[in-house]
Coordinates of C-alpha atoms in Angstrom, one line a residue:
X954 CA 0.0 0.0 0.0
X955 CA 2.6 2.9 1.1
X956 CA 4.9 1.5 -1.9
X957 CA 2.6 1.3 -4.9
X958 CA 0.4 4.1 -6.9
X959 CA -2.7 4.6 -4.9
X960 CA -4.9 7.5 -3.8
X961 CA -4.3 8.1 -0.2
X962 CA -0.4 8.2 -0.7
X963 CA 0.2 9.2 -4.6
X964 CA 0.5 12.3 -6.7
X965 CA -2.7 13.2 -8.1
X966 CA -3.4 13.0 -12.0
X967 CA -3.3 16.6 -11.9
X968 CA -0.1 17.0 -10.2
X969 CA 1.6 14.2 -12.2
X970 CA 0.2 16.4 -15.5
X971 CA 1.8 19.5 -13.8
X972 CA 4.8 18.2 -12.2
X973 CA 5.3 15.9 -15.4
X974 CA 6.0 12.9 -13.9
X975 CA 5.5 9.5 -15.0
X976 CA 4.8 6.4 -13.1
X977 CA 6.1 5.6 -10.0
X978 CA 9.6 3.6 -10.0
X979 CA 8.5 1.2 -7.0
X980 CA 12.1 -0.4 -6.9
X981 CA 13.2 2.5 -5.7
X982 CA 10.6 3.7 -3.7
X983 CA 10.3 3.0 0.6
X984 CA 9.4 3.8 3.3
X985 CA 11.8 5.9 5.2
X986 CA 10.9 6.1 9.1
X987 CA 7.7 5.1 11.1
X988 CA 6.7 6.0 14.3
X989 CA 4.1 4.9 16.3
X990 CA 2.1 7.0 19.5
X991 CA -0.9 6.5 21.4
X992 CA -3.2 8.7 19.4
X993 CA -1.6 8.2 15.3
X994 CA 0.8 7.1 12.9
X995 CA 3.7 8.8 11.7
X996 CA 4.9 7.8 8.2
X997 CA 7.4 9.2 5.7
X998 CA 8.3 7.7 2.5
X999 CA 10.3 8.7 -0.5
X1000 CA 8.9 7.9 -3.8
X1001 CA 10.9 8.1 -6.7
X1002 CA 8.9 9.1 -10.3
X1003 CA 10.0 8.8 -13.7
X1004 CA 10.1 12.0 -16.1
X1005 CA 8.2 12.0 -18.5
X1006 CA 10.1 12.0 -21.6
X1007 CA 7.1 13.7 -23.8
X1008 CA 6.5 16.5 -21.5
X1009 CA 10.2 17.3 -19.8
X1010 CA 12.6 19.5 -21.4
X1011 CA 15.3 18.0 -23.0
X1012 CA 17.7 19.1 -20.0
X1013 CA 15.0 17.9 -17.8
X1014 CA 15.4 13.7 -18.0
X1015 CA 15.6 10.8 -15.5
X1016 CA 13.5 10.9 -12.2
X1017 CA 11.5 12.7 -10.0
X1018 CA 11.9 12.7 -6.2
X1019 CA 9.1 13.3 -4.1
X1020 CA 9.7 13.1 -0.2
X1021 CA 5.9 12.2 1.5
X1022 CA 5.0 12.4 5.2
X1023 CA 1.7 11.1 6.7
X1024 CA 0.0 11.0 9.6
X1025 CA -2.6 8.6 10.6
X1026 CA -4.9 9.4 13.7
X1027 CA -7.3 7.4 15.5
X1028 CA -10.6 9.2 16.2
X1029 CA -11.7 6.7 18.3
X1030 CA -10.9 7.5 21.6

C-alpha cells in the first residue's frame, strides 16, 4: 500500500500532468521512518517518479523525487 500508486499516498493526476511525472519507479521507492504514538501514525516515505520524456525539457530527464510524510490518527478514543 505505502509502496505502490494509490490514492491516499500518490501524486494526483493533476499533479503528475503539472509536475510531469510519469509512473512511480516502486524499486526505488520505501518507506523511510515510522513512528508509532498512542493517538496516530507517523509515516514518511520517498517515492521516486520517472520523467516524462514527452513533457520534460530536454535538460529535464531521469526521475522525479518526491519526499511524503503522513500522519494517521485514530478518532476513536
Amino acid at each position: 500500500m505505502f509502496l505502490s500508486d494509490n490514492k491516499m499516498m500518490s501524486l494526483s493526476s493533476s499533479d503528475c500532468i503539472r509536475l510531469k511525472v510519469g509512473t512511480l519507479v516502486s524499486d526505488r521507492t520505501f518507506i523511510d521512518s515510522m513512528r508509532t504514538y498512542s493517538t496516530n501514525i507517523e509515516m514518511q516515505t520517498l517515492r521516486i517518479y520517472s520523467a516524462n520524456p514527452d513533457k520534460a525539457p530536454a535538460t529535464r530527464s531521469g526521475e522525479v523525487i518526491e519526499n511524503h510524510i503522513c500522519w494517521f490518527h485514530n478518532d476513536s478514543q
